[in-house]
Coordinates of C-alpha atoms (C1' of nucleotides) in Angstrom, one line a residue:
Chain A
M1 CA 130.7 93.1 87.5
P2 CA 127.9 95.1 86.1
G3 CA 125.2 97.0 87.8
S4 CA 126.3 97.5 91.3
I5 CA 124.1 100.0 93.0
Q6 CA 126.2 103.1 93.5
S7 CA 124.3 104.5 96.5
L8 CA 124.6 101.2 98.3
E9 CA 128.3 100.9 97.7
R10 CA 128.7 104.4 99.1
A11 CA 126.6 103.6 102.1
A12 CA 128.7 100.6 102.8
A13 CA 131.8 102.7 102.5
V14 CA 130.3 105.1 105.0
L15 CA 129.7 102.3 107.5
R16 CA 133.2 100.9 107.0
L17 CA 134.6 104.3 107.5
L18 CA 132.7 104.8 110.7
A19 CA 133.7 101.3 111.9
G20 CA 137.4 101.7 111.1
G21 CA 138.4 105.2 111.8
E22 CA 137.8 107.5 114.7
R23 CA 135.0 106.8 117.0
R24 CA 132.8 109.6 115.7
L25 CA 133.0 111.6 112.5
G26 CA 131.3 114.8 111.3
L27 CA 129.5 115.2 108.1
S28 CA 132.3 117.0 106.4
D29 CA 134.8 114.4 107.5
V30 CA 132.7 111.7 105.9
A31 CA 132.2 113.7 102.7
S32 CA 135.8 114.5 102.2
S33 CA 137.1 111.1 103.2
L34 CA 135.0 109.4 100.5
G35 CA 135.3 112.2 98.0
L36 CA 131.6 112.9 98.0
A37 CA 129.7 116.2 97.9
K38 CA 128.4 117.2 101.3
G39 CA 124.8 117.0 100.1
T40 CA 125.3 113.5 98.9
A41 CA 127.0 112.3 102.1
H42 CA 124.2 114.0 104.1
G43 CA 121.5 112.1 102.2
I44 CA 123.2 108.8 102.8
L45 CA 123.8 109.5 106.5
R46 CA 120.2 110.7 107.0
T47 CA 118.8 107.5 105.4
L48 CA 121.2 105.3 107.4
Q49 CA 120.2 107.1 110.5
Q50 CA 116.5 106.6 109.8
E51 CA 117.1 102.9 109.4
G52 CA 119.1 102.7 112.6
F53 CA 122.5 101.8 111.0
V54 CA 124.0 105.1 112.1
E55 CA 123.3 107.3 115.1
Q56 CA 123.9 111.0 115.5
E57 CA 125.1 112.6 118.7
P58 CA 122.5 115.4 119.2
V59 CA 124.9 117.8 120.8
S60 CA 127.9 117.7 118.4
G61 CA 126.2 116.5 115.3
K62 CA 128.8 113.8 114.9
Y63 CA 127.9 110.4 113.5
Q64 CA 128.7 106.9 114.7
L65 CA 127.5 103.4 114.0
G66 CA 124.0 102.5 115.1
A67 CA 122.4 99.8 117.2
E68 CA 120.6 98.1 114.3
L69 CA 124.0 96.7 113.2
L70 CA 124.4 94.9 116.5
R71 CA 121.0 93.4 116.2
L72 CA 121.6 92.2 112.6
G73 CA 125.1 90.9 113.5
N74 CA 123.5 88.9 116.2
S75 CA 120.9 87.5 113.7
Y76 CA 123.8 86.5 111.5
L77 CA 125.1 84.4 114.3
D78 CA 121.7 82.7 114.7
V79 CA 121.7 81.7 111.0
H80 CA 125.3 80.6 110.9
E81 CA 125.2 76.8 110.6
L82 CA 128.9 76.1 111.3
R83 CA 128.6 78.1 114.5
A84 CA 125.5 76.3 115.6
R85 CA 127.1 72.9 115.1
A86 CA 130.3 74.0 116.8
L87 CA 128.7 75.4 120.0
V88 CA 128.6 72.2 122.0
W89 CA 132.0 70.9 120.8
T90 CA 133.9 74.1 121.5
D91 CA 132.4 74.1 124.9
D92 CA 133.9 70.7 125.5
L93 CA 137.2 71.8 124.0
A94 CA 137.4 74.8 126.4
R95 CA 136.6 72.5 129.4
S96 CA 139.0 69.7 128.5
S97 CA 141.8 72.0 127.5
G98 CA 141.4 74.6 130.3
E99 CA 141.9 77.3 127.7
A100 CA 139.8 79.8 125.7
A101 CA 138.3 78.2 122.6
Y102 CA 137.7 80.0 119.3
L103 CA 135.9 79.4 116.0
G104 CA 136.9 81.5 113.1
V105 CA 136.0 81.8 109.4
L106 CA 137.7 83.6 106.5
H107 CA 136.3 87.1 106.0
Q108 CA 137.9 89.6 103.7
H109 CA 141.6 89.7 104.6
G110 CA 141.5 88.1 108.0
V111 CA 139.9 85.7 110.4
L112 CA 136.5 86.6 111.7
I113 CA 135.8 85.2 115.2
V114 CA 132.3 83.8 115.2
H115 CA 132.4 82.0 118.5
H116 CA 134.5 82.3 121.6
V117 CA 134.3 80.2 124.8
F118 CA 135.9 81.7 127.9
R119 CA 138.7 80.0 129.7
P120 CA 137.0 77.9 132.4
D121 CA 138.9 79.4 135.3
D122 CA 136.9 82.6 135.2
G123 CA 138.5 86.0 135.7
R124 CA 137.7 89.0 133.6
Q125 CA 137.7 88.1 129.9
V126 CA 136.5 90.1 126.9
L127 CA 134.3 88.5 124.4
E128 CA 135.9 88.6 121.0
V129 CA 133.1 87.5 118.8
G130 CA 133.0 89.8 115.8
A131 CA 136.6 90.7 116.1
M132 CA 139.2 90.1 113.3
Q133 CA 142.5 88.4 113.6
P134 CA 145.4 88.4 111.0
L135 CA 145.8 85.4 108.7
H136 CA 149.5 85.2 108.7
S137 CA 150.3 85.1 112.4
T138 CA 147.6 83.3 114.3
A139 CA 146.9 79.6 114.4
L140 CA 143.4 80.0 113.1
G141 CA 144.7 82.2 110.3
K142 CA 147.5 79.8 109.3
V143 CA 145.1 76.9 109.2
L144 CA 142.7 78.8 106.9
S145 CA 145.6 80.0 104.7
A146 CA 147.0 76.5 104.4
F147 CA 143.7 74.7 103.6
D148 CA 141.5 77.3 101.9
P149 CA 142.7 78.5 98.5
V150 CA 140.8 81.7 98.8
A151 CA 142.4 82.5 102.2
H152 CA 145.8 81.6 100.6
N153 CA 145.2 84.2 97.9
E154 CA 144.3 86.8 100.5
V155 CA 147.4 86.3 102.5
A156 CA 149.6 86.2 99.4
E157 CA 148.3 89.6 98.3
G158 CA 148.7 91.3 101.7
E159 CA 151.9 91.9 103.5
L160 CA 153.2 89.9 106.5
A161 CA 153.3 92.6 109.1
A162 CA 155.7 92.0 112.1
L163 CA 153.4 92.0 115.1
T164 CA 156.1 90.6 117.5
D165 CA 159.7 89.8 116.9
R166 CA 158.7 86.2 116.3
T167 CA 156.3 86.8 113.5
V168 CA 157.1 85.1 110.2
T169 CA 157.4 87.9 107.7
G170 CA 159.3 86.3 104.8
T171 CA 157.1 84.9 102.0
A172 CA 159.2 81.8 101.4
E173 CA 159.5 81.0 105.0
F174 CA 155.7 81.5 105.5
E175 CA 155.0 79.1 102.6
S176 CA 157.1 76.4 104.3
V177 CA 155.1 77.1 107.5
L178 CA 151.9 76.5 105.5
D179 CA 153.4 73.3 104.1
L180 CA 154.1 72.1 107.6
T181 CA 150.6 73.0 108.6
R182 CA 149.1 71.1 105.7
S183 CA 151.3 68.0 106.3
R184 CA 150.6 67.7 110.0
G185 CA 147.0 68.8 109.8
W186 CA 147.2 71.6 112.4
G187 CA 148.6 75.1 112.8
S188 CA 150.2 76.9 115.7
D189 CA 151.2 80.4 116.8
L190 CA 154.1 80.8 119.3
E191 CA 154.1 84.4 120.3
E192 CA 153.8 85.5 116.7
T193 CA 150.8 87.7 117.3
W194 CA 150.9 88.7 120.9
V195 CA 153.9 88.4 123.2
G196 CA 153.3 85.6 125.8
V197 CA 150.4 84.1 123.9
A198 CA 150.4 80.9 122.0
S199 CA 147.6 79.1 120.1
V200 CA 146.8 75.9 118.2
A201 CA 144.1 75.4 115.5
A202 CA 142.8 72.7 113.1
P203 CA 140.5 73.0 110.0
V204 CA 136.8 72.2 109.9
Y205 CA 135.3 70.7 106.7
D206 CA 131.8 70.7 105.4
R207 CA 129.9 67.9 103.7
R208 CA 131.8 68.5 100.4
R209 CA 135.1 68.2 102.2
M210 CA 135.7 71.9 101.7
P211 CA 137.4 73.9 104.5
V212 CA 134.9 76.3 106.0
G213 CA 136.6 77.4 109.2
A214 CA 139.0 76.6 112.0
V215 CA 138.8 75.9 115.7
G216 CA 141.5 76.4 118.2
V217 CA 142.5 77.3 121.7
T218 CA 144.6 80.3 122.8
G219 CA 146.4 80.9 126.1
A220 CA 149.4 82.0 127.9
V221 CA 152.5 80.4 126.5
E222 CA 153.5 79.0 130.0
R223 CA 150.4 77.0 130.2
V224 CA 150.0 76.0 126.5
C225 CA 153.5 75.0 125.7
D226 CA 156.1 72.5 127.0
P227 CA 159.8 72.6 126.0
D228 CA 159.0 71.0 122.7
G229 CA 156.4 73.4 121.6
I230 CA 152.6 73.1 121.9
Q231 CA 151.6 70.4 124.4
S232 CA 150.5 67.4 122.5
R233 CA 147.4 66.9 124.6
L234 CA 146.1 70.3 123.4
V235 CA 146.9 69.4 119.8
A236 CA 144.9 66.2 120.2
A237 CA 142.0 68.0 121.9
V238 CA 141.8 70.7 119.2
R239 CA 142.0 68.1 116.3
D240 CA 139.3 66.0 118.0
C241 CA 137.1 69.0 118.2
A242 CA 137.6 70.0 114.6
R243 CA 136.8 66.4 113.5
A244 CA 133.7 66.3 115.6
V245 CA 132.4 69.6 114.2
S246 CA 133.2 68.5 110.6
R247 CA 131.4 65.2 111.2
D248 CA 128.4 67.2 112.5
L249 CA 128.5 69.2 109.2
G250 CA 128.3 66.0 107.3
A251 CA 131.9 65.6 106.3
G252 CA 131.9 61.9 107.2
R253 CA 134.7 60.1 108.9
F254 CA 138.3 60.7 108.2
Chain B
M1 CA 111.2 113.7 106.1
P2 CA 112.4 114.6 102.7
G3 CA 114.9 112.9 100.5
S4 CA 115.4 109.5 101.9
I5 CA 117.4 107.3 99.4
Q6 CA 115.0 104.8 98.1
S7 CA 117.5 102.1 97.2
L8 CA 119.0 102.3 100.7
E9 CA 115.7 102.0 102.4
R10 CA 115.0 98.9 100.2
A11 CA 118.4 97.4 101.0
A12 CA 117.7 97.9 104.7
A13 CA 114.3 96.2 104.3
V14 CA 116.1 93.3 102.6
L15 CA 118.5 93.0 105.5
R16 CA 115.7 93.1 108.1
L17 CA 113.7 90.6 106.1
L18 CA 116.7 88.2 106.1
A19 CA 117.3 88.8 109.8
G20 CA 113.7 88.3 110.9
G21 CA 112.1 85.7 108.7
E22 CA 113.3 82.3 107.7
R23 CA 117.0 81.5 107.9
R24 CA 117.5 81.6 104.1
L25 CA 115.4 83.2 101.4
G26 CA 115.5 82.9 97.6
L27 CA 115.5 85.8 95.2
S28 CA 111.8 85.4 94.4
D29 CA 110.9 85.3 98.1
V30 CA 112.7 88.5 98.7
A31 CA 111.2 90.2 95.7
S32 CA 107.7 89.2 96.4
S33 CA 107.9 89.9 100.1
L34 CA 108.9 93.5 99.5
G35 CA 106.8 94.0 96.4
L36 CA 109.9 94.6 94.2
A37 CA 110.6 93.4 90.6
K38 CA 113.0 90.5 90.5
G39 CA 115.5 92.5 88.7
T40 CA 115.5 95.2 91.3
A41 CA 115.8 92.8 94.2
H42 CA 118.6 91.0 92.4
G43 CA 120.5 94.3 92.0
I44 CA 120.2 95.1 95.7
L45 CA 121.2 91.6 96.7
R46 CA 124.2 91.5 94.4
T47 CA 125.5 94.7 95.8
L48 CA 124.9 93.7 99.4
Q49 CA 126.7 90.5 98.6
Q50 CA 129.6 92.3 97.1
E51 CA 129.9 94.4 100.2
G52 CA 129.7 91.3 102.5
F53 CA 126.4 92.2 104.1
V54 CA 124.7 89.2 102.5
E55 CA 126.0 85.8 101.6
Q56 CA 124.7 83.4 99.0
E57 CA 124.7 79.7 99.4
P58 CA 126.4 78.5 96.2
V59 CA 124.4 75.3 95.9
S60 CA 120.8 76.5 96.4
G61 CA 121.2 80.2 95.5
K62 CA 119.5 81.2 98.7
Y63 CA 120.6 84.4 100.5
Q64 CA 121.4 84.9 104.1
L65 CA 123.0 87.6 106.2
G66 CA 126.7 88.2 105.8
A67 CA 129.7 88.3 108.0
E68 CA 130.4 92.0 107.6
L69 CA 127.4 92.7 109.7
L70 CA 129.0 90.8 112.6
R71 CA 132.1 92.8 112.2
L72 CA 130.3 96.1 112.1
G73 CA 128.1 95.2 115.0
N74 CA 131.2 94.5 117.0
S75 CA 132.6 97.9 116.0
Y76 CA 129.4 99.4 117.3
L77 CA 130.2 97.9 120.7
D78 CA 133.7 99.4 120.6
V79 CA 132.3 102.9 120.1
H80 CA 129.5 102.6 122.6
E81 CA 130.5 104.8 125.5
L82 CA 127.8 103.6 127.9
R83 CA 129.0 100.1 127.5
A84 CA 132.6 101.0 127.9
R85 CA 131.9 102.7 131.2
A86 CA 129.7 99.9 132.4
L87 CA 132.1 97.0 131.7
V88 CA 133.8 97.0 135.0
W89 CA 130.8 97.8 137.1
T90 CA 128.6 95.0 135.6
D91 CA 131.4 92.6 136.2
D92 CA 131.3 93.5 139.9
L93 CA 127.5 93.3 139.9
A94 CA 127.6 89.7 138.5
R95 CA 130.2 88.7 141.1
S96 CA 128.5 90.3 144.1
S97 CA 125.0 89.2 143.1
G98 CA 126.0 85.7 141.9
E99 CA 123.6 86.2 138.9
A100 CA 124.0 87.1 135.2
A101 CA 124.2 90.9 134.7
Y102 CA 122.8 92.8 131.7
L103 CA 123.1 96.2 130.2
G104 CA 120.3 97.3 127.8
V105 CA 119.4 100.3 125.8
L106 CA 116.2 101.3 124.0
H107 CA 116.2 100.3 120.3
Q108 CA 113.1 100.4 118.1
H109 CA 110.3 98.7 120.1
G110 CA 112.4 96.8 122.6
V111 CA 115.5 96.6 124.7
L112 CA 118.7 95.8 122.9
I113 CA 121.2 94.0 125.1
V114 CA 124.6 95.6 124.7
H115 CA 126.5 93.8 127.5
H116 CA 126.0 90.5 129.3
V117 CA 128.2 89.1 132.0
F118 CA 127.7 85.4 132.7
R119 CA 126.6 84.1 136.1
P120 CA 129.8 83.4 138.0
D121 CA 129.0 79.8 138.7
D122 CA 129.8 78.7 135.1
G123 CA 127.8 76.1 133.3
R124 CA 126.7 76.5 129.7
Q125 CA 125.4 80.0 129.0
V126 CA 124.5 81.7 125.8
L127 CA 125.7 85.2 125.2
E128 CA 122.8 87.5 124.6
V129 CA 124.6 90.6 123.4
G130 CA 122.7 91.9 120.3
A131 CA 119.4 90.2 121.3
M132 CA 116.2 92.1 121.9
Q133 CA 113.9 91.9 124.9
P134 CA 110.3 93.2 125.2
L135 CA 109.8 96.5 126.9
H136 CA 106.6 95.6 128.8
S137 CA 107.6 92.5 130.6
T138 CA 111.3 92.6 131.5
A139 CA 112.9 94.6 134.3
L140 CA 115.2 96.4 131.9
G141 CA 112.2 97.2 129.7
K142 CA 110.0 98.5 132.5
V143 CA 112.8 100.7 133.7
L144 CA 113.3 102.2 130.3
S145 CA 109.6 102.6 129.8
A146 CA 109.2 104.3 133.2
F147 CA 112.1 106.8 132.9
D148 CA 112.6 107.3 129.1
P149 CA 109.7 109.2 127.4
V150 CA 110.6 107.8 124.0
A151 CA 110.5 104.2 125.4
H152 CA 107.2 105.0 127.0
N153 CA 105.8 106.1 123.6
E154 CA 107.0 102.9 122.1
V155 CA 105.4 100.7 124.6
A156 CA 102.2 102.7 124.6
E157 CA 101.9 102.2 120.8
G158 CA 102.6 98.4 120.9
E159 CA 100.5 95.8 122.5
L160 CA 101.3 94.1 125.7
A161 CA 101.6 90.5 124.6
A162 CA 101.1 87.8 127.3
L163 CA 104.3 85.9 127.4
T164 CA 103.5 84.0 130.5
D165 CA 100.3 83.9 132.6
R166 CA 101.9 86.5 134.9
T167 CA 102.5 89.1 132.2
V168 CA 100.8 92.4 132.8
T169 CA 98.7 93.0 129.7
G170 CA 96.2 95.7 130.8
T171 CA 97.2 99.3 129.9
A172 CA 96.0 100.8 133.1
E173 CA 97.6 98.2 135.2
F174 CA 100.8 98.6 133.3
E175 CA 100.8 102.3 133.9
S176 CA 100.5 101.7 137.6
V177 CA 103.5 99.3 137.4
L178 CA 105.4 102.1 135.8
D179 CA 104.4 104.5 138.5
L180 CA 105.6 102.1 141.1
T181 CA 108.9 101.7 139.1
R182 CA 109.4 105.5 139.0
S183 CA 108.6 106.0 142.7
R184 CA 110.9 103.3 144.0
G185 CA 113.6 103.9 141.4
W186 CA 113.8 100.3 140.1
G187 CA 111.9 97.7 138.1
S188 CA 111.3 94.0 138.4
D189 CA 110.0 91.1 136.4
L190 CA 108.6 88.1 138.3
E191 CA 108.1 85.4 135.8
E192 CA 106.4 87.8 133.4
T193 CA 108.7 87.0 130.5
W194 CA 109.9 83.5 131.1
V195 CA 108.5 81.1 133.5
G196 CA 110.8 80.5 136.5
V197 CA 112.9 83.6 135.7
A198 CA 112.9 86.9 137.6
S199 CA 114.9 90.1 137.1
V200 CA 115.7 93.5 138.7
A201 CA 116.9 96.6 136.9
A202 CA 117.7 100.2 137.6
P203 CA 118.2 103.2 135.3
V204 CA 121.5 104.7 134.1
Y205 CA 121.7 108.4 133.5
D206 CA 124.2 110.5 131.4
R207 CA 125.7 113.8 132.3
R208 CA 122.6 115.7 131.4
R209 CA 120.6 113.4 133.7
M210 CA 118.8 111.8 130.8
P211 CA 118.1 108.1 131.1
V212 CA 120.3 106.3 128.5
G213 CA 120.0 102.7 129.5
A214 CA 119.4 100.2 132.3
V215 CA 121.4 97.6 134.2
G216 CA 120.0 94.6 135.9
V217 CA 120.4 91.0 136.9
T218 CA 118.4 88.0 135.8
G219 CA 118.1 84.5 137.4
A220 CA 116.1 81.6 138.5
V221 CA 113.2 82.8 140.7
E222 CA 114.2 80.5 143.5
R223 CA 117.6 82.2 143.8
V224 CA 116.5 85.8 143.1
C225 CA 113.4 86.0 145.2
D226 CA 112.5 85.5 148.8
P227 CA 108.8 85.3 150.1
D228 CA 108.4 89.1 149.8
G229 CA 109.6 89.4 146.2
I230 CA 113.0 90.3 144.9
Q231 CA 115.7 89.9 147.6
S232 CA 116.6 93.4 148.8
R233 CA 120.3 92.7 148.7
L234 CA 120.0 92.2 144.9
V235 CA 118.0 95.4 144.6
A236 CA 120.7 97.3 146.5
A237 CA 123.5 95.7 144.3
V238 CA 121.7 96.6 141.1
R239 CA 121.0 100.2 142.2
D240 CA 124.5 100.7 143.3
C241 CA 125.8 99.5 140.0
A242 CA 123.4 101.8 138.1
R243 CA 124.6 104.8 140.2
A244 CA 128.2 103.9 139.7
V245 CA 127.8 103.7 135.9
S246 CA 125.8 107.0 135.9
R247 CA 128.5 108.7 137.9
D248 CA 131.1 107.4 135.4
L249 CA 129.1 109.0 132.7
G250 CA 129.3 112.3 134.5
A251 CA 125.8 112.3 136.0
G252 CA 127.2 113.5 139.3
R253 CA 126.0 112.4 142.7
F254 CA 122.3 111.6 143.5
Chain C
dG1 C1' 110.3 66.1 76.8
dA2 C1' 106.9 69.2 78.4
dT3 C1' 106.2 72.2 82.3
dG4 C1' 106.8 75.3 85.9
dA5 C1' 109.5 77.7 89.0
dA6 C1' 113.9 78.8 90.3
dG7 C1' 118.0 82.5 89.6
dG8 C1' 119.8 85.6 86.6
dT9 C1' 120.4 89.1 82.5
dC10 C1' 119.3 93.0 79.5
dG11 C1' 117.9 97.4 77.6
dA12 C1' 114.7 101.4 77.4
dC13 C1' 112.8 104.8 80.1
dA14 C1' 112.2 108.2 83.6
dA15 C1' 112.4 108.5 88.2
dT16 C1' 115.9 108.9 91.1
dG17 C1' 119.6 110.4 93.5
dC18 C1' 123.7 113.5 92.7
dC19 C1' 125.9 117.8 92.7
dG20 C1' 127.2 122.4 94.0
dA21 C1' 125.5 126.8 95.3
dC22 C1' 123.3 128.5 99.2
dC23 C1' 121.5 129.0 104.3
dA24 C1' 121.8 128.9 109.4
dT25 C1' 124.4 128.3 113.4
dC26 C1' 128.2 128.4 116.3
dA27 C1' 133.1 129.5 118.2
dC28 C1' 136.8 132.0 118.0
dC29 C1' 139.3 136.1 117.8
dC30 C1' 140.8 140.4 116.3
Chain D
dG1 C1' 130.5 143.3 118.2
dG2 C1' 130.9 141.8 113.9
dG3 C1' 134.1 139.7 111.0
dT4 C1' 135.7 134.9 109.7
dG5 C1' 135.8 130.2 109.0
dA6 C1' 134.4 126.3 110.6
dT7 C1' 130.4 123.3 111.1
dG8 C1' 125.6 120.7 109.8
dG9 C1' 121.9 121.1 106.7
dT10 C1' 118.7 122.5 102.5
dC11 C1' 117.2 123.0 97.8
dG12 C1' 116.4 122.6 92.8
dG13 C1' 118.0 121.6 88.1
dC14 C1' 120.2 118.1 85.5
dA15 C1' 121.5 113.6 83.9
dT16 C1' 123.1 109.8 85.9
dT17 C1' 121.2 106.0 88.0
dG18 C1' 118.4 102.5 89.4
dT19 C1' 114.1 100.5 88.2
dC20 C1' 111.0 97.6 85.6
dG21 C1' 109.3 93.7 83.0
dA22 C1' 110.2 90.8 79.2
dC23 C1' 113.4 87.3 78.3
dC24 C1' 117.0 83.5 79.0
dT25 C1' 119.0 79.3 81.3
dT26 C1' 118.9 75.8 84.4
dC27 C1' 117.0 72.4 87.2
dA28 C1' 113.4 69.2 89.2
dT29 C1' 109.1 67.3 88.6
dC30 C1' 105.7 64.9 86.3

DNA sequence: GATGAAGGTCGACAATGCCGACCATCACCC
DNA sequence: GGGTGATGGTCGGCATTGTCGACCTTCATC
């Protein structure tokens, strides 16, 4: 791909570095991590700071991400059509299922949560919008991997890290899980990502019948499962919700 | 300020344009809006797209903000110390007051909401983290304008737009409101931003006793007010919360 | 099939941003 | 106290880099 703007690529790398690594990094850390001259790194950081993408702690001189990113990320949500259509349906899903509802899309090598409805019985819950989940172990991720070829590529290239002792880590076994997901039309996660937590998800299609995301519910395994696995009432609720959102996006009836 | 990187400034302008204006913009729109040659705008957009900051609708070729911004914005929240300290206290504030609690910081010409706890009685509520509020009409904004000199500058330079017929729009009158805010140590908004909505807020200080943000509650005027104005139990709850967060940040006792 | 406006490409030119040597400041410690 | 080795930050010469505007292709309209 010709003609990428070098300074922009580097600035993006700086932002990712600040997002991923330690909370705060000094100029020299940034420069050496990215293999840049100090002067170069400083110019990039100064400009990013001026634009609000990066903030500098006055006392220590360390750099961290800036508030403008939060504002822009929020604007992204405003524009997101899938999310807009799903708002009301995921609300219903959380209410009828009694569990937390999630809407996720493929982003890079994982699932990006773009909407999250708290479990109706309140209690302290952390909002996970903007967070990433693995493709190979969560219900949302498996659904995307099964139905979206791009996601399938991503998961095939990465490795299947064992997050709990129930995580599927063998390539062949994982493919058969995807086959099952495709054939029954929904995916599940039985303590494969977090111990004690299970989830169900189903795909959402756009007007061209392409998979564009997944909706699902997540909750404590004691509530979500019965002896045979995921409770069928939850499976039905999730699939209904996915169908409703797809219809709203113009995918027509199934 | 010497040596800002031109291409980065332009890329930031592109992102802001996409965030602020219409939902989706074409290449020519972007180029003409920013006074750039089409080729230049295309190079910037291509790189931003590659990095995930911008997405292109395949069918129409229009550009919109990308998912990476959401992810980075979320990372910003993770790093944000003030927010981390305030999480538990704002939770308590929402529970004890029965209203939605907010934590805001100064960003550019407004208040950026960095945390939002839903009103305990559920019901459909939209999360406002990442949204901006005006400095001159909201309780959070008035508190920041009163206690933070930088915010005061910002509000003095902008104009005091009338958002409802109770908004204070005169400079002298607004200054006396700020004086009142400073002298009593908290700010209020009685239907000055949204009709039927009132709010209270108090300042949060860091370990050097500098104001770094504001916490407050917002709700329907019928619930929040009594005949004399804001209910004093809410004022006390908000101020307690602000003191607690400040103490957590190391500001010491008052 | 002409027309206009869309997104996108290309190559020449020089403005631009990069590099590395250099400064200023601070903390630590002999 | 003055080395010493960090740190963040500055500056100017050089050539890499990004910019510009003409040009191409596609699509919708007339």
